GROMACS .gro file of N, CA and C in nm:
model
  297
    1MET      N    1   0.085  -0.119  -0.004
    1MET     CA    2  -0.004   0.001  -0.002
    1MET      C    3   0.096   0.121  -0.002
    2ALA      N    4   0.067   0.210  -0.094
    2ALA     CA    5   0.159   0.337  -0.103
    2ALA      C    6   0.080   0.446  -0.049
    3PHE      N    7   0.151   0.539   0.004
    3PHE     CA    8   0.098   0.675   0.063
    3PHE      C    9   0.085   0.769  -0.057
    4ASP      N   10  -0.031   0.816  -0.088
    4ASP     CA   11  -0.048   0.915  -0.187
    4ASP      C   12  -0.063   1.056  -0.132
    5LEU      N   13   0.051   1.130  -0.127
    5LEU     CA   14   0.049   1.256  -0.065
    5LEU      C   15  -0.033   1.368  -0.143
    6GLN      N   16  -0.033   1.355  -0.272
    6GLN     CA   17  -0.131   1.442  -0.351
    6GLN      C   18  -0.282   1.428  -0.310
    7LYS      N   19  -0.317   1.305  -0.303
    7LYS     CA   20  -0.459   1.274  -0.270
    7LYS      C   21  -0.491   1.320  -0.135
    8MET      N   22  -0.391   1.308  -0.025
    8MET     CA   23  -0.413   1.344   0.102
    8MET      C   24  -0.409   1.497   0.113
    9LEU      N   25  -0.333   1.572   0.036
    9LEU     CA   26  -0.329   1.710   0.035
    9LEU      C   27  -0.470   1.770  -0.023
   10HIS      N   28  -0.514   1.697  -0.122
   10HIS     CA   29  -0.645   1.741  -0.179
   10HIS      C   30  -0.755   1.725  -0.083
   11ARG      N   31  -0.762   1.620  -0.008
   11ARG     CA   32  -0.863   1.585   0.087
   11ARG      C   33  -0.851   1.689   0.206
   12LYS      N   34  -0.734   1.727   0.246
   12LYS     CA   35  -0.711   1.827   0.347
   12LYS      C   36  -0.758   1.969   0.301
   13GLY      N   37  -0.726   1.994   0.176
   13GLY     CA   38  -0.769   2.127   0.124
   13GLY      C   39  -0.921   2.134   0.113
   14GLU      N   40  -0.992   2.024   0.079
   14GLU     CA   41  -1.140   2.028   0.082
   14GLU      C   42  -1.196   2.040   0.223
   15PHE      N   43  -1.133   1.966   0.315
   15PHE     CA   44  -1.189   1.976   0.457
   15PHE      C   45  -1.156   2.114   0.516
   16GLU      N   46  -1.045   2.157   0.498
   16GLU     CA   47  -1.008   2.309   0.547
   16GLU      C   48  -1.096   2.408   0.485
   17SER      N   49  -1.125   2.404   0.347
   17SER     CA   50  -1.207   2.503   0.287
   17SER      C   51  -1.355   2.489   0.346
   18ALA      N   52  -1.400   2.373   0.363
   18ALA     CA   53  -1.541   2.360   0.423
   18ALA      C   54  -1.533   2.403   0.563
   19ARG      N   55  -1.443   2.381   0.644
   19ARG     CA   56  -1.432   2.424   0.776
   19ARG      C   57  -1.423   2.573   0.786
   20LEU      N   58  -1.348   2.636   0.707
   20LEU     CA   59  -1.337   2.784   0.709
   20LEU      C   60  -1.469   2.842   0.668
   21ASP      N   61  -1.519   2.790   0.549
   21ASP     CA   62  -1.649   2.840   0.503
   21ASP      C   63  -1.766   2.839   0.610
   22ALA      N   64  -1.772   2.727   0.684
   22ALA     CA   65  -1.867   2.724   0.794
   22ALA      C   66  -1.833   2.817   0.905
   23PHE      N   67  -1.715   2.832   0.936
   23PHE     CA   68  -1.676   2.941   1.043
   23PHE      C   69  -1.727   3.077   0.988
   24ALA      N   70  -1.687   3.112   0.869
   24ALA     CA   71  -1.719   3.248   0.819
   24ALA      C   72  -1.873   3.268   0.801
   25PHE      N   73  -1.948   3.162   0.781
   25PHE     CA   74  -2.091   3.179   0.776
   25PHE      C   75  -2.149   3.195   0.915
   26ARG      N   76  -2.086   3.123   1.015
   26ARG     CA   77  -2.150   3.159   1.148
   26ARG      C   78  -2.105   3.295   1.193
   27VAL      N   79  -1.985   3.344   1.165
   27VAL     CA   80  -1.957   3.488   1.203
   27VAL      C   81  -2.045   3.584   1.136
   28ARG      N   82  -2.080   3.560   1.001
   28ARG     CA   83  -2.167   3.649   0.933
   28ARG      C   84  -2.299   3.654   0.993
   29ALA      N   85  -2.356   3.532   1.025
   29ALA     CA   86  -2.494   3.532   1.088
   29ALA      C   87  -2.501   3.589   1.222
   30ARG      N   88  -2.395   3.569   1.304
   30ARG     CA   89  -2.387   3.631   1.430
   30ARG      C   90  -2.367   3.774   1.421
   31ALA      N   91  -2.293   3.829   1.332
   31ALA     CA   92  -2.275   3.969   1.308
   31ALA      C   93  -2.409   4.035   1.267
   32MET      N   94  -2.486   3.977   1.172
   32MET     CA   95  -2.619   4.033   1.136
   32MET      C   96  -2.707   4.030   1.256
   33ARG      N   97  -2.713   3.933   1.335
   33ARG     CA   98  -2.785   3.927   1.454
   33ARG      C   99  -2.754   4.041   1.553
   34GLY      N  100  -2.629   4.054   1.571
   34GLY     CA  101  -2.586   4.172   1.663
   34GLY      C  102  -2.613   4.303   1.600
   35LEU      N  103  -2.598   4.317   1.468
   35LEU     CA  104  -2.630   4.437   1.407
   35LEU      C  105  -2.781   4.473   1.409
   36ALA      N  106  -2.868   4.381   1.399
   36ALA     CA  107  -3.013   4.382   1.421
   36ALA      C  108  -3.046   4.431   1.549
   37GLU      N  109  -2.980   4.371   1.658
   37GLU     CA  110  -3.012   4.422   1.782
   37GLU      C  111  -2.954   4.548   1.822
   38ALA      N  112  -2.849   4.596   1.762
   38ALA     CA  113  -2.800   4.728   1.782
   38ALA      C  114  -2.889   4.838   1.705
   39LEU      N  115  -2.956   4.810   1.604
   39LEU     CA  116  -3.038   4.900   1.528
   39LEU      C  117  -3.182   4.886   1.565
   40GLY      N  118  -3.218   4.787   1.638
   40GLY     CA  119  -3.357   4.767   1.679
   40GLY      C  120  -3.437   4.706   1.564
   41GLU      N  121  -3.370   4.621   1.487
   41GLU     CA  122  -3.442   4.563   1.380
   41GLU      C  123  -3.477   4.414   1.421
   42ASP      N  124  -3.539   4.336   1.336
   42ASP     CA  125  -3.581   4.210   1.374
   42ASP      C  126  -3.458   4.123   1.342
   43PRO      N  127  -3.389   4.045   1.429
   43PRO     CA  128  -3.273   3.972   1.391
   43PRO      C  129  -3.299   3.854   1.301
   44ASP      N  130  -3.420   3.786   1.310
   44ASP     CA  131  -3.434   3.682   1.217
   44ASP      C  132  -3.450   3.731   1.071
   45ASP      N  133  -3.503   3.848   1.047
   45ASP     CA  134  -3.515   3.898   0.911
   45ASP      C  135  -3.374   3.917   0.854
   46LEU      N  136  -3.282   3.984   0.930
   46LEU     CA  137  -3.153   3.999   0.883
   46LEU      C  138  -3.073   3.865   0.856
   47VAL      N  139  -3.085   3.784   0.952
   47VAL     CA  140  -3.013   3.653   0.936
   47VAL      C  141  -3.075   3.578   0.808
   48ARG      N  142  -3.199   3.576   0.787
   48ARG     CA  143  -3.251   3.535   0.655
   48ARG      C  144  -3.203   3.599   0.536
   49ALA      N  145  -3.176   3.726   0.552
   49ALA     CA  146  -3.137   3.809   0.434
   49ALA      C  147  -2.994   3.760   0.392
   50ILE      N  148  -2.917   3.703   0.477
   50ILE     CA  149  -2.785   3.661   0.426
   50ILE      C  150  -2.774   3.557   0.329
   51ALA      N  151  -2.894   3.483   0.313
   51ALA     CA  152  -2.903   3.379   0.215
   51ALA      C  153  -2.912   3.426   0.080
   52THR      N  154  -2.975   3.541   0.064
   52THR     CA  155  -2.997   3.590  -0.070
   52THR      C  156  -2.914   3.723  -0.105
   53ASP      N  157  -2.872   3.798  -0.010
   53ASP     CA  158  -2.807   3.909  -0.033
   53ASP      C  159  -2.671   3.922   0.026
   54GLU      N  160  -2.578   3.995  -0.046
   54GLU     CA  161  -2.440   4.029   0.009
   54GLU      C  162  -2.459   4.127   0.125
   55ASP      N  163  -2.344   4.131   0.202
   55ASP     CA  164  -2.350   4.208   0.317
   55ASP      C  165  -2.353   4.364   0.284
   56ASP      N  166  -2.293   4.399   0.170
   56ASP     CA  167  -2.307   4.544   0.127
   56ASP      C  168  -2.446   4.582   0.085
   57ALA      N  169  -2.520   4.497   0.022
   57ALA     CA  170  -2.667   4.521  -0.009
   57ALA      C  171  -2.749   4.534   0.107
   58ILE      N  172  -2.727   4.447   0.194
   58ILE     CA  173  -2.798   4.448   0.340
   58ILE      C  174  -2.773   4.591   0.421
   59LEU      N  175  -2.633   4.622   0.416
   59LEU     CA  176  -2.602   4.741   0.483
   59LEU      C  177  -2.657   4.863   0.419
   60ALA      N  178  -2.652   4.868   0.286
   60ALA     CA  179  -2.712   4.977   0.213
   60ALA      C  180  -2.865   4.996   0.234
   61ARG      N  181  -2.934   4.886   0.248
   61ARG     CA  182  -3.071   4.890   0.269
   61ARG      C  183  -3.101   4.940   0.415
   62LEU      N  184  -3.021   4.896   0.500
   62LEU     CA  185  -3.036   4.947   0.643
   62LEU      C  186  -2.988   5.093   0.652
   63GLY      N  187  -2.893   5.133   0.579
   63GLY     CA  188  -2.840   5.275   0.575
   63GLY      C  189  -2.948   5.374   0.533
   64GLU      N  190  -3.042   5.323   0.452
   64GLU     CA  191  -3.148   5.420   0.410
   64GLU      C  192  -3.238   5.469   0.518
   65THR      N  193  -3.247   5.379   0.620
   65THR     CA  194  -3.338   5.423   0.729
   65THR      C  195  -3.259   5.453   0.857
   66HIS      N  196  -3.140   5.401   0.887
   66HIS     CA  197  -3.064   5.435   1.003
   66HIS      C  198  -2.939   5.525   0.985
   67GLY      N  199  -2.912   5.550   0.855
   67GLY     CA  200  -2.799   5.636   0.816
   67GLY      C  201  -2.683   5.540   0.805
   68PRO      N  202  -2.603   5.564   0.676
   68PRO     CA  203  -2.498   5.471   0.642
   68PRO      C  204  -2.373   5.468   0.741
   69ASP      N  205  -2.343   5.582   0.801
   69ASP     CA  206  -2.229   5.585   0.893
   69ASP      C  207  -2.270   5.505   1.020
   70ALA      N  208  -2.383   5.517   1.065
   70ALA     CA  209  -2.426   5.441   1.189
   70ALA      C  210  -2.423   5.307   1.166
   71VAL      N  211  -2.482   5.260   1.052
   71VAL     CA  212  -2.481   5.125   1.009
   71VAL      C  213  -2.350   5.057   1.002
   72ARG      N  214  -2.255   5.125   0.933
   72ARG     CA  215  -2.121   5.070   0.911
   72ARG      C  216  -2.058   5.065   1.052
   73ALA      N  217  -2.077   5.158   1.136
   73ALA     CA  218  -2.011   5.147   1.271
   73ALA      C  219  -2.066   5.040   1.352
   74ALA      N  220  -2.194   5.020   1.348
   74ALA     CA  221  -2.255   4.923   1.427
   74ALA      C  222  -2.216   4.776   1.366
   75PHE      N  223  -2.215   4.766   1.233
   75PHE     CA  224  -2.169   4.641   1.179
   75PHE      C  225  -2.027   4.605   1.213
   76ALA      N  226  -1.935   4.695   1.210
   76ALA     CA  227  -1.801   4.676   1.249
   76ALA      C  228  -1.786   4.626   1.397
   77THR      N  229  -1.869   4.690   1.469
   77THR     CA  230  -1.860   4.645   1.615
   77THR      C  231  -1.933   4.500   1.631
   78ALA      N  232  -2.043   4.485   1.552
   78ALA     CA  233  -2.107   4.345   1.567
   78ALA      C  234  -2.028   4.238   1.507
   79ARG      N  235  -1.955   4.273   1.402
   79ARG     CA  236  -1.874   4.174   1.338
   79ARG      C  237  -1.748   4.132   1.425
   80ALA      N  238  -1.689   4.225   1.494
   80ALA     CA  239  -1.574   4.201   1.577
   80ALA      C  240  -1.623   4.117   1.697
   81ALA      N  241  -1.732   4.154   1.760
   81ALA     CA  242  -1.796   4.077   1.867
   81ALA      C  243  -1.830   3.926   1.821
   82ALA      N  244  -1.891   3.917   1.708
   82ALA     CA  245  -1.914   3.785   1.649
   82ALA      C  246  -1.804   3.700   1.620
   83GLU      N  247  -1.701   3.768   1.571
   83GLU     CA  248  -1.565   3.685   1.544
   83GLU      C  249  -1.500   3.634   1.677
   84ALA      N  250  -1.504   3.729   1.775
   84ALA     CA  251  -1.449   3.694   1.908
   84ALA      C  252  -1.524   3.586   1.975
   85ASP      N  253  -1.657   3.598   1.969
   85ASP     CA  254  -1.747   3.488   2.024
   85ASP      C  255  -1.720   3.351   1.955
   86ALA      N  256  -1.709   3.354   1.817
   86ALA     CA  257  -1.699   3.235   1.741
   86ALA      C  258  -1.559   3.159   1.766
   87VAL      N  259  -1.452   3.249   1.774
   87VAL     CA  260  -1.324   3.194   1.817
   87VAL      C  261  -1.319   3.135   1.960
   88ALA      N  262  -1.389   3.211   2.056
   88ALA     CA  263  -1.397   3.150   2.187
   88ALA      C  264  -1.479   3.016   2.198
   89GLU      N  265  -1.581   3.004   2.114
   89GLU     CA  266  -1.663   2.888   2.114
   89GLU      C  267  -1.602   2.772   2.031
   90LEU      N  268  -1.549   2.805   1.911
   90LEU     CA  269  -1.510   2.700   1.819
   90LEU      C  270  -1.358   2.678   1.808
   91GLY      N  271  -1.287   2.786   1.856
   91GLY     CA  272  -1.138   2.775   1.844
   91GLY      C  273  -1.099   2.860   1.715
   92ASP      N  274  -0.958   2.868   1.712
   92ASP     CA  275  -0.897   2.949   1.608
   92ASP      C  276  -0.925   2.890   1.472
   93PRO      N  277  -0.977   2.959   1.371
   93PRO     CA  278  -1.010   2.903   1.243
   93PRO      C  279  -0.899   2.879   1.151
   94THR      N  280  -0.780   2.929   1.191
   94THR     CA  281  -0.665   2.916   1.093
   94THR      C  282  -0.631   2.759   1.075
   95PRO      N  283  -0.607   2.730   0.945
   95PRO     CA  284  -0.581   2.587   0.905
   95PRO      C  285  -0.468   2.519   0.996
   96VAL      N  286  -0.491   2.398   1.016
   96VAL     CA  287  -0.382   2.319   1.081
   96VAL      C  288  -0.273   2.294   0.989
   97ARG      N  289  -0.151   2.316   1.020
   97ARG     CA  290  -0.027   2.289   0.935
   97ARG      C  291   0.003   2.146   0.930
   98LEU      N  292   0.065   2.104   0.821
   98LEU     CA  293   0.116   1.973   0.808
   98LEU      C  294   0.259   1.941   0.852
   99ALA      N  295   0.298   1.998   0.965
   99ALA     CA  296   0.432   1.995   1.011
   99ALA      C  297   0.463   1.868   1.082
   0.00000   0.00000   0.00000
């Protein structure tokens, strides 16, 4: 039985990509939930919106009613808090090295 390094690296790449995508999605959902709470919006509506819209489109839509600067500042705060919470809960998302 031979060890296939290329196949193993390909599988690791797929696993790491999926893991990082899942982490990014969790951070995005938590950030939108935090943003909704900061702006007094319905959190479920914003979390549902991430399935169909990009963050910039969501922020632009919210900026029409709450002011673009206020929305950007609240989103930056919510995103930083969401990322810190996700790292505390799930661990550091950086890929594991093959050393």
